[in-house]
mmCIF file of C-alpha atoms in Angstrom:
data_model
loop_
_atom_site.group_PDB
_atom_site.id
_atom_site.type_symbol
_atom_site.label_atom_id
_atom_site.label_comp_id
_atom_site.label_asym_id
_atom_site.label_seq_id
_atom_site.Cartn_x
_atom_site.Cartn_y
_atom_site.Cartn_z
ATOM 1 C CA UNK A 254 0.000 0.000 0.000
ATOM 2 C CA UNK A 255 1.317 3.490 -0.856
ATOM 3 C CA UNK A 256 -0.147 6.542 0.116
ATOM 4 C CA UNK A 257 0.344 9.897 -1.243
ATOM 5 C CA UNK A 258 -0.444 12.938 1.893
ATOM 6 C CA UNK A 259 -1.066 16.389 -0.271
ATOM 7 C CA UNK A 260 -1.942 20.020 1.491
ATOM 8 C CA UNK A 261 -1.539 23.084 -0.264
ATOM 9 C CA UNK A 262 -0.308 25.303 3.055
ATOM 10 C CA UNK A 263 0.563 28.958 2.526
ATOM 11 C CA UNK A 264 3.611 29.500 1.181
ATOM 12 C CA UNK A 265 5.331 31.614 -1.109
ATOM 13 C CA UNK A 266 4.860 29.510 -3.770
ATOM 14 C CA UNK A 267 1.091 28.861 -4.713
ATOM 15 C CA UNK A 268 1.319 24.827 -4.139
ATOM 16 C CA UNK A 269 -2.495 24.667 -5.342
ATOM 17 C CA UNK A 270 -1.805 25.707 -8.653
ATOM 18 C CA UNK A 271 0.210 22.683 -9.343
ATOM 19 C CA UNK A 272 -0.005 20.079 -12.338
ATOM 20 C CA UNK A 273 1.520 16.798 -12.881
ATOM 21 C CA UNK A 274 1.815 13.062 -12.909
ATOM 22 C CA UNK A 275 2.713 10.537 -10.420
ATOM 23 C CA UNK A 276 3.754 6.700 -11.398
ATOM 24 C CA UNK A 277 5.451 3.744 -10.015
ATOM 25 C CA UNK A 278 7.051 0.594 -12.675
ATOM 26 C CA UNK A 279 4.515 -0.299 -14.732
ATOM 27 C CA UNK A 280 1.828 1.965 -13.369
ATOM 28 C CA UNK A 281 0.177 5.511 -13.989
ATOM 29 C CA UNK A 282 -0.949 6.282 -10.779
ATOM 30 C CA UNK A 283 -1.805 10.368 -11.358
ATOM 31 C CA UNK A 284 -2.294 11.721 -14.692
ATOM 32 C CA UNK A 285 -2.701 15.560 -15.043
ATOM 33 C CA UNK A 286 -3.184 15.882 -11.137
ATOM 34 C CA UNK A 287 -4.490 19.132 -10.019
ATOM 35 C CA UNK A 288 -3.754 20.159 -6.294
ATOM 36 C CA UNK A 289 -6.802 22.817 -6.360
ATOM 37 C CA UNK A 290 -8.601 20.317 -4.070
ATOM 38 C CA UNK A 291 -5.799 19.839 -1.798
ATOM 39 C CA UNK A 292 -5.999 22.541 0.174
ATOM 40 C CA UNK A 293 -7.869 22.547 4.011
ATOM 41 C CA UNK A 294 -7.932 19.702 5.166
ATOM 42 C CA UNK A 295 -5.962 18.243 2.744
ATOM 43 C CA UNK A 296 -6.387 15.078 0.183
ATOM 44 C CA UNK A 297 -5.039 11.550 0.472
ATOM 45 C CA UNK A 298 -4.547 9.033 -2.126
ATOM 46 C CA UNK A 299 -4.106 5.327 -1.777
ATOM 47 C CA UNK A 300 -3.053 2.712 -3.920
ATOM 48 C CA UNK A 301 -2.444 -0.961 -3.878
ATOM 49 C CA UNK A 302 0.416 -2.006 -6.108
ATOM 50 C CA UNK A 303 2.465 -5.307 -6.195
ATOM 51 C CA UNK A 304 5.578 -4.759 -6.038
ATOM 52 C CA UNK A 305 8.001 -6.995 -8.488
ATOM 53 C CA UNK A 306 11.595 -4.870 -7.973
ATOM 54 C CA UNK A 307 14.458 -4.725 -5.176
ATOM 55 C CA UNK A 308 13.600 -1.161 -4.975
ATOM 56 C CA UNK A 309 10.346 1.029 -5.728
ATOM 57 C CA UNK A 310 10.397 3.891 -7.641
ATOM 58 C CA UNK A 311 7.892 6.678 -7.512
ATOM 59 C CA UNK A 312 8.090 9.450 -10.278
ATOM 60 C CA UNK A 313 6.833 13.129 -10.105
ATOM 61 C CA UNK A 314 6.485 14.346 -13.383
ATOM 62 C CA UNK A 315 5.520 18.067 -13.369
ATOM 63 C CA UNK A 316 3.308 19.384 -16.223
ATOM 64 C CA UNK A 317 4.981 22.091 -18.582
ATOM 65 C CA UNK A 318 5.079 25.413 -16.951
ATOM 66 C CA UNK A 319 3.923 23.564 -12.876
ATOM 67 C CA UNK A 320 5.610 22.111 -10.586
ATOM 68 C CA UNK A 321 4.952 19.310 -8.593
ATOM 69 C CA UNK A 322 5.219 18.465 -4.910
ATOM 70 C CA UNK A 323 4.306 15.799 -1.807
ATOM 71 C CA UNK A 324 3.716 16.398 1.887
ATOM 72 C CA UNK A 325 4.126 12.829 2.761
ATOM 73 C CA UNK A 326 4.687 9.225 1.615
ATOM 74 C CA UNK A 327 3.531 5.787 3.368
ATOM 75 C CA UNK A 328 4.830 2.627 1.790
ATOM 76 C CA UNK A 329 3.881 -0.323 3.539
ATOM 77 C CA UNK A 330 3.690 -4.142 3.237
ATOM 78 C CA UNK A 331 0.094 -5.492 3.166
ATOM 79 C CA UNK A 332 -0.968 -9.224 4.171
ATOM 80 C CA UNK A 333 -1.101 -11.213 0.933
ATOM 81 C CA UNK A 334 -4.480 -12.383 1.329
ATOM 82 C CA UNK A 335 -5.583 -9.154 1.495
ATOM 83 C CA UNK A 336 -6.696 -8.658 -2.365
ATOM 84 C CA UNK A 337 -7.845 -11.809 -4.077
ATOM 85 C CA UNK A 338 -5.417 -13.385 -6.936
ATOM 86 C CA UNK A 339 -8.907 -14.592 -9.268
ATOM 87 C CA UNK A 340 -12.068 -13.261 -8.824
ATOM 88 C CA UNK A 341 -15.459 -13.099 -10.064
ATOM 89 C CA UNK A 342 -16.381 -10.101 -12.941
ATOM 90 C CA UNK A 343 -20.232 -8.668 -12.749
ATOM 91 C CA UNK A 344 -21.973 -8.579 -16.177
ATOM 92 C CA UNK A 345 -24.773 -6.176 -16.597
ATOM 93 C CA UNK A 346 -25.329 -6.275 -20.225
ATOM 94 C CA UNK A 347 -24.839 -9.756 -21.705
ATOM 95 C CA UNK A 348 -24.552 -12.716 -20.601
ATOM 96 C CA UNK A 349 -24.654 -14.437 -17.128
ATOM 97 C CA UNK A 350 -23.950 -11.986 -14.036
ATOM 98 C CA UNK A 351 -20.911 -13.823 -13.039
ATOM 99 C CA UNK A 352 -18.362 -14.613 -15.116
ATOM 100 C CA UNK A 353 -14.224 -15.159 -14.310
ATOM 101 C CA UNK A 354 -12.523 -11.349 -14.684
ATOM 102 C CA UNK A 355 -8.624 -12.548 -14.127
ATOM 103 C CA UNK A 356 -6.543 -15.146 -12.860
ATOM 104 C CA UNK A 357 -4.247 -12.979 -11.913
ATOM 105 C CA UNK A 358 -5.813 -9.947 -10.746
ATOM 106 C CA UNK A 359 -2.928 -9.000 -8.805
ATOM 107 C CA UNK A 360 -1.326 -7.692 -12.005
ATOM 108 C CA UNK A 361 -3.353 -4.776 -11.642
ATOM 109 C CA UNK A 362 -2.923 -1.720 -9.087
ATOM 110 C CA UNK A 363 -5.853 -0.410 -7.907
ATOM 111 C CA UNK A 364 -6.959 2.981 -6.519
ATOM 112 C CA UNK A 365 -9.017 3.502 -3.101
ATOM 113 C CA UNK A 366 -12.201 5.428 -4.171
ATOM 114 C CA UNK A 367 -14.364 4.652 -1.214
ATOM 115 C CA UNK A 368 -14.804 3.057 2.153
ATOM 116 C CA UNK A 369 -18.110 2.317 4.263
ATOM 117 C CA UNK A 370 -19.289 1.343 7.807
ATOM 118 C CA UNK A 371 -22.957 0.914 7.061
ATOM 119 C CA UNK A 372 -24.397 1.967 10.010
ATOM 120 C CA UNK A 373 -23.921 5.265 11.396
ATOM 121 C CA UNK A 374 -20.239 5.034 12.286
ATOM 122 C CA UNK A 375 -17.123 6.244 10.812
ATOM 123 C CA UNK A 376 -13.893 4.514 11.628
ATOM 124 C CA UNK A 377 -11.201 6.414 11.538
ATOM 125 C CA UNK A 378 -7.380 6.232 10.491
ATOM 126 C CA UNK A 379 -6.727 5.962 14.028
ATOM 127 C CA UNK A 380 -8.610 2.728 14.761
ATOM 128 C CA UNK A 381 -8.341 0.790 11.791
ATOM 129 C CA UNK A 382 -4.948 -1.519 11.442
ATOM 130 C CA UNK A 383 -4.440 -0.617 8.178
ATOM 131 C CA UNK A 384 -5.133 3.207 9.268
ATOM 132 C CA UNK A 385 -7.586 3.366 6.502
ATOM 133 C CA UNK A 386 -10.729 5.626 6.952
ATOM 134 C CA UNK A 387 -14.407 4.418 6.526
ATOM 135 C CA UNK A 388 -17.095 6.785 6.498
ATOM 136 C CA UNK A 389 -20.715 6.793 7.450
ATOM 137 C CA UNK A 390 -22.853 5.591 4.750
ATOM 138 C CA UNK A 391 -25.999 8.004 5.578
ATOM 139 C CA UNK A 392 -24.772 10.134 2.222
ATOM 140 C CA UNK A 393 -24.931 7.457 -0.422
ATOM 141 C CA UNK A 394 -27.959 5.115 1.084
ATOM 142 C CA UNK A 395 -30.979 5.972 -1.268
ATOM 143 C CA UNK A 396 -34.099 4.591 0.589
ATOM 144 C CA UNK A 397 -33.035 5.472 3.972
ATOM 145 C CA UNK A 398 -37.014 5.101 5.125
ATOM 146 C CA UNK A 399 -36.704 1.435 4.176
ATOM 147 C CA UNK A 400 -33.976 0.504 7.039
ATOM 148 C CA UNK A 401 -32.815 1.401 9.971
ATOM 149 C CA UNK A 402 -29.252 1.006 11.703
ATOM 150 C CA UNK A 403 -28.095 -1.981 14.324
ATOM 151 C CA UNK A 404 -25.639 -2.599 16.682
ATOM 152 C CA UNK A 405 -24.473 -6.245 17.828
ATOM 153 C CA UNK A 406 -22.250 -8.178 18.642
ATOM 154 C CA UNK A 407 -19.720 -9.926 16.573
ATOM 155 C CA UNK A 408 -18.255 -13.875 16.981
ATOM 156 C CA UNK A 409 -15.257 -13.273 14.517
ATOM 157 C CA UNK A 410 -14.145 -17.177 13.429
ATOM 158 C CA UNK A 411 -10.520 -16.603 13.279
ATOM 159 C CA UNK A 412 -8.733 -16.832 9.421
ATOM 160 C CA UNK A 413 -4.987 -16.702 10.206
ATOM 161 C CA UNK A 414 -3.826 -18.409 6.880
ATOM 162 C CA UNK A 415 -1.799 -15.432 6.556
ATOM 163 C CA UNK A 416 0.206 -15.716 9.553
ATOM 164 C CA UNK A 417 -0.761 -14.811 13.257
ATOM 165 C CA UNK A 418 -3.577 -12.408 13.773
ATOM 166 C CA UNK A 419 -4.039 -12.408 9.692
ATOM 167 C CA UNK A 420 -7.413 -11.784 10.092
ATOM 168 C CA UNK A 421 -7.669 -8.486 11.902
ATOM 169 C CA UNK A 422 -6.616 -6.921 8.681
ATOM 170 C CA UNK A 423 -9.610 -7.557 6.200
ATOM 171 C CA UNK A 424 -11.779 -4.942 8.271
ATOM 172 C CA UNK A 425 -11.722 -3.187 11.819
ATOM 173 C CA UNK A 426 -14.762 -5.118 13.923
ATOM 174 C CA UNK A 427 -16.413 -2.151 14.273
ATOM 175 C CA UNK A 428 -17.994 -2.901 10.487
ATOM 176 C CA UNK A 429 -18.799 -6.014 11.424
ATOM 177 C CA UNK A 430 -20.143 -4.917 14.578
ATOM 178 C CA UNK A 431 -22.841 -2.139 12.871
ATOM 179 C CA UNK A 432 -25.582 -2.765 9.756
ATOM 180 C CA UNK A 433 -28.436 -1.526 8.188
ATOM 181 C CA UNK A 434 -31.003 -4.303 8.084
ATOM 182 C CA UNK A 435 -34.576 -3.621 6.251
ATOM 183 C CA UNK A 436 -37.723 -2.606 7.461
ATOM 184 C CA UNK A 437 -40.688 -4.952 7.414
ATOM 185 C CA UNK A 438 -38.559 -7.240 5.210
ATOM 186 C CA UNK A 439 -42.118 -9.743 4.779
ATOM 187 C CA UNK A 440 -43.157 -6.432 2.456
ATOM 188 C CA UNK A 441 -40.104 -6.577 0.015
ATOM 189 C CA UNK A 442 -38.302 -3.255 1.046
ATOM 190 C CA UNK A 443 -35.041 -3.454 -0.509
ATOM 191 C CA UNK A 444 -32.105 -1.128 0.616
ATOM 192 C CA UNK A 445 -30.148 0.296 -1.985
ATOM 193 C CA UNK A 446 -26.800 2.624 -2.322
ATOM 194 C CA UNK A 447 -25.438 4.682 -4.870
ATOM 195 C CA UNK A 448 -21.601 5.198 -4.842
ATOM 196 C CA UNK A 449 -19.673 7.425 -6.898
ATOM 197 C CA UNK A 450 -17.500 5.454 -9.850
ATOM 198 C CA UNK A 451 -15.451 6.671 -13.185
ATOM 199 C CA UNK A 452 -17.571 6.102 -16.122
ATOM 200 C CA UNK A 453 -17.439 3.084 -17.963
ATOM 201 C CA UNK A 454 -14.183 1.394 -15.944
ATOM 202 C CA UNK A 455 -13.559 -1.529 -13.939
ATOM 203 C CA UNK A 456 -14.011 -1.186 -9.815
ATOM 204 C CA UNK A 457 -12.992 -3.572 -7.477
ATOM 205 C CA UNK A 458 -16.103 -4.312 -4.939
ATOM 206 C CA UNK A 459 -15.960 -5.560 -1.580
ATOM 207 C CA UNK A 460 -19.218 -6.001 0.432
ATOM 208 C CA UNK A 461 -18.951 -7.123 3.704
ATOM 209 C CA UNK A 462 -21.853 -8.878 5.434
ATOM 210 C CA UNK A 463 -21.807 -10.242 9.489
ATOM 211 C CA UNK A 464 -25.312 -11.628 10.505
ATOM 212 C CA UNK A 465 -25.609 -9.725 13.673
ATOM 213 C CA UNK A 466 -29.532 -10.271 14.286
ATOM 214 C CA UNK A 467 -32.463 -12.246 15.518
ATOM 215 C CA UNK A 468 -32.731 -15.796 16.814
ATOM 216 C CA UNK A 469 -29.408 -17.626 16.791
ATOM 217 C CA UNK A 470 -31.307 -20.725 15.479
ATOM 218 C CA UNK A 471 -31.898 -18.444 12.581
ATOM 219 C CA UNK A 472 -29.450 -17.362 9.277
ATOM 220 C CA UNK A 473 -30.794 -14.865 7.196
ATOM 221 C CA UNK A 474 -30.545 -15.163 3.133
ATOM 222 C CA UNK A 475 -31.450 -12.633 1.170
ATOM 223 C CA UNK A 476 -30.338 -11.491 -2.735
ATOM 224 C CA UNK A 477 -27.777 -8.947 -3.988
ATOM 225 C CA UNK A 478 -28.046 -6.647 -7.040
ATOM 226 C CA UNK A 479 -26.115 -4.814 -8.746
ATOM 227 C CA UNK A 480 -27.502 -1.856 -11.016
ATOM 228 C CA UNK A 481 -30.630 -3.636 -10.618
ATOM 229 C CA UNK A 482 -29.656 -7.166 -11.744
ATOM 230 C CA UNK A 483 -29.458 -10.318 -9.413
ATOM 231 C CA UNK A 484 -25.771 -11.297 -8.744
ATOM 232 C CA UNK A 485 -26.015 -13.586 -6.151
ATOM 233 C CA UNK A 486 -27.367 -15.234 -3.460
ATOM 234 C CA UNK A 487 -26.478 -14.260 0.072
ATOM 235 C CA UNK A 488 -26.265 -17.003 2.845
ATOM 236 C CA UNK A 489 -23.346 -17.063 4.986
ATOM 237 C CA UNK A 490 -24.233 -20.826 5.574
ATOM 238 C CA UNK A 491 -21.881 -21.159 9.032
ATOM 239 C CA UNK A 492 -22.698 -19.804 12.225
ATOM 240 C CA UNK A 493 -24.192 -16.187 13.210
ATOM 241 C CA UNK A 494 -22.237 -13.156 13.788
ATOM 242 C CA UNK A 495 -19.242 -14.679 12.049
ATOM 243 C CA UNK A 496 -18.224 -12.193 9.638
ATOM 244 C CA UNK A 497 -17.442 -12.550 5.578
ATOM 245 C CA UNK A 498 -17.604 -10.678 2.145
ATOM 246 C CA UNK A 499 -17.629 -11.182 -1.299
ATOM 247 C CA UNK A 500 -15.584 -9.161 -4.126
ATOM 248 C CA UNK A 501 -16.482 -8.432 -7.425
ATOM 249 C CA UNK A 502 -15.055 -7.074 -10.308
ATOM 250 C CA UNK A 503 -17.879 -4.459 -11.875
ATOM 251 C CA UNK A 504 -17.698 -2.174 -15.084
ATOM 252 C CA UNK A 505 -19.234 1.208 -14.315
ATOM 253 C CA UNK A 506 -21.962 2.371 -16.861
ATOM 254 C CA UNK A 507 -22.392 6.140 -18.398
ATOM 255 C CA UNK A 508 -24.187 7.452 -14.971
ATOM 256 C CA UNK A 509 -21.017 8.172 -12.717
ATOM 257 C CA UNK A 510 -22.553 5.726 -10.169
ATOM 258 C CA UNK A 511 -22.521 2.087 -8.480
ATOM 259 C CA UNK A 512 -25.741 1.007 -7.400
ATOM 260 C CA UNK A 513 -25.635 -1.757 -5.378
ATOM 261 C CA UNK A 514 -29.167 -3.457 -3.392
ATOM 262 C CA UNK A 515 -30.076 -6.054 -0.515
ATOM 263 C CA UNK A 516 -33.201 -7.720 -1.576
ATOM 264 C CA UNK A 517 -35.392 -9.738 1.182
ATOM 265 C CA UNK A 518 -36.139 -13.841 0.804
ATOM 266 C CA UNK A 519 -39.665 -13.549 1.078
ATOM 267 C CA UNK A 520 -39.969 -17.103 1.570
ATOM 268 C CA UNK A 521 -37.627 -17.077 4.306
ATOM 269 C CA UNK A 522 -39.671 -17.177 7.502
ATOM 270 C CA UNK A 523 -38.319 -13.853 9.023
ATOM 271 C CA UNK A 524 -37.863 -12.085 5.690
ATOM 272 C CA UNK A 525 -34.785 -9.510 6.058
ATOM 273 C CA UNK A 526 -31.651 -8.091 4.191
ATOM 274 C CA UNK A 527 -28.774 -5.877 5.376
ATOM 275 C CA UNK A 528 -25.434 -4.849 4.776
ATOM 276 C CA UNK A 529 -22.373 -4.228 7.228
ATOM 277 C CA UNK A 530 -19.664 -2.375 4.582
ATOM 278 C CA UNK A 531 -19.045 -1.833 1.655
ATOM 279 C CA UNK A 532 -14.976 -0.620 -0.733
ATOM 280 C CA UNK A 533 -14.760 0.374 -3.932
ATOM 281 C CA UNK A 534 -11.460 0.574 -5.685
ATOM 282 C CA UNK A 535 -10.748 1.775 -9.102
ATOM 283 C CA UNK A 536 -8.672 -1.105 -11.195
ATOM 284 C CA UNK A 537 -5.384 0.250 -13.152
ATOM 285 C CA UNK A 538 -4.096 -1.733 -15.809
ATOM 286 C CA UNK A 539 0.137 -1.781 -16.095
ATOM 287 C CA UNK A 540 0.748 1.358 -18.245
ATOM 288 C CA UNK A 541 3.707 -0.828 -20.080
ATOM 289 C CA UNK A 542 6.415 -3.735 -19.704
ATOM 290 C CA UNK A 543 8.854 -2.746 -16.382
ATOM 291 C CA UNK A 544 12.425 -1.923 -17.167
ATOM 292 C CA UNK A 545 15.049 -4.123 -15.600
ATOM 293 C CA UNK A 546 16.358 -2.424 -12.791
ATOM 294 C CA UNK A 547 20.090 -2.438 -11.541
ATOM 295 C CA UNK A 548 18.813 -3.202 -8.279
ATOM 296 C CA UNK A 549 17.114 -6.471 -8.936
ATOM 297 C CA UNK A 550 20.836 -8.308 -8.455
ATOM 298 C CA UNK A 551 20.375 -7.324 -5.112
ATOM 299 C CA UNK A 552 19.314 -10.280 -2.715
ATOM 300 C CA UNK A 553 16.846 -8.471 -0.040
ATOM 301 C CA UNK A 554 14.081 -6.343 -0.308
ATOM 302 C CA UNK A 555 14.266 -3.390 1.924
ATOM 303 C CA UNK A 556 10.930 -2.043 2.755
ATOM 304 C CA UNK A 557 10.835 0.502 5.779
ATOM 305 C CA UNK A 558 7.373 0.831 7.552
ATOM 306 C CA UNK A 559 6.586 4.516 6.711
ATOM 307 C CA UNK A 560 8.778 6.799 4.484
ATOM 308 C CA UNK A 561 9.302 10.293 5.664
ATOM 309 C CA UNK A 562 7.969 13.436 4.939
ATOM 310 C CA UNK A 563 9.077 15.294 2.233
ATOM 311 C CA UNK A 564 8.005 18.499 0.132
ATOM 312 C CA UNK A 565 8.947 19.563 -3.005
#
């Protein structure tokens, strides 16, 4: 993971006004960035890259006539089971809903867009291991008179096939811990939200799910859409208030938005749907083939926790 920190303090040059391009081997990461919207409180941008070199190189390219500058830089090592090598593509247009996207999805980078607790409570950089920052979902819910927020209590099964404590990583258990669950799910009422996407481009889609409610002799199943389509059925088919997710790959349409839906089982015999969180991350394709590097003779990757601040 590498995050870029960017605030345009006063100074005597105008750091606002400046234009240019950030990229890493293989990847175009920034393309005719403009640091007008970096000013109070600041912008951050995050990326998920694999890294394939000794060393990693990060390139400010200024625009002609700009400049170009960073406040900070955080390069860290994420746990590998993190991001999924294959997964699942969403088909809105042709075709069945599901079909394979990639075997090797990790080939891509991909570009935070959005996080969400779904439920009335934002987790911030401070409490989240990752220091990653999920915000309340009360802005992009649509039907907010169709559900209402919960609070309970969460029996994480532990997943450390990533090493010790492997599983703390996917998600803070605070989203877990909080939902929206429909309203008198017997009637139908279906919760939808409407994200913000880049027209007509691939987004990464994690939806997390933790069934934190009613009788424990009870799971509830329900249906997910996706711009109004059925993807898939929804039944965690374990135990209750174990957590767990499903990721997508889904190609944005013309609108600017990702509209995603819990649907009821009305034959289920306490109808309900709900959803616990919800990322969005735009995919980047490589920009080209990687250079050999002088450094890849060099037997260890060094890989400090943070890099220090810099401006330029």
């Amino acid at each position: 993971m590498v995050r870029f920190h960017f605030y345009s303090f006063s100074s005597q040059v105008n750091l606002y006004t400046a234009k240019f391009n950030v990229s890493v081997p293989g990847f175009s990461l920034l393309q005719n960035f403009d640091a007008q919207n970096t000013t109070d409180p600041g912008l951050i941008k995050e990326y998920l890259v694999k890294i394939i070199r000794k060393t990693f190189k990060i390139t400010f390219t200024p625009q002609k006539s700009s400049f170009a500058f960073v406040n900070a830089i955080e390069l860290f090592k994420l746990p590998t089971h993190l991001i999924p090598d294959k997964i699942r593509k969403f088909n809105y247009t042709t075709g069945p809903a599901l079909s394979t996207y990639s075997n090797n999805f990790l080939s891509r980078a991909l570009e935070t867009k959005l996080r969400l607790n779904v439920g009335n409570e934002t987790v911030t950089r401070e409490t989240d291991n990752l220091s990653r920052e999920w915000l309340q979902d009360d802005s992009y819910i649509t039907n907010p008179q169709n559900a209402h927020s919960y609070l309970g209590a969460v029996n994480p099964t532990p997943d450390e096939s990533d090493g010790l404590y492997s599983d703390k990583y996917t998600a803070p258990k605070l989203v877990y811990e909080t939902a929206k669950e429909s309203k008198n799910g017997s009637n139908g009422l279906n919760i939808s939200w409407s994200v913000p996407v880049e027209t007509n481009t691939d987004h990464f889609l994690r939806l997390h799910f933790c069934d934190i409610f009613g009788p424990q002799s009870l799971l509830t199943t329900f249906f997910l859409h996706i711009y109004d389509q059925f993807v898939i059925y929804i039944n965690n088919g374990t135990e209750l208030s174990s957590p767990y997710y499903y990721d997508f790959v889904v190609h944005s349409d013309g609108s600017g938005l990702l509209k995603v839906t819990v649907v009821p089982n009305k034959t289920d015999f306490m109808p309900n749907a709900f959803l616990n969180g919800l990322e969005l991350m735009k995919v980047i394709e490589s920009s080209g083939p990687i250079a050999p590097d002088d450094s890849d003779s060099n037997s260890k990757i060094s890989l400090p926790v943070v890099v220090g601040s810099v401006v330029g």
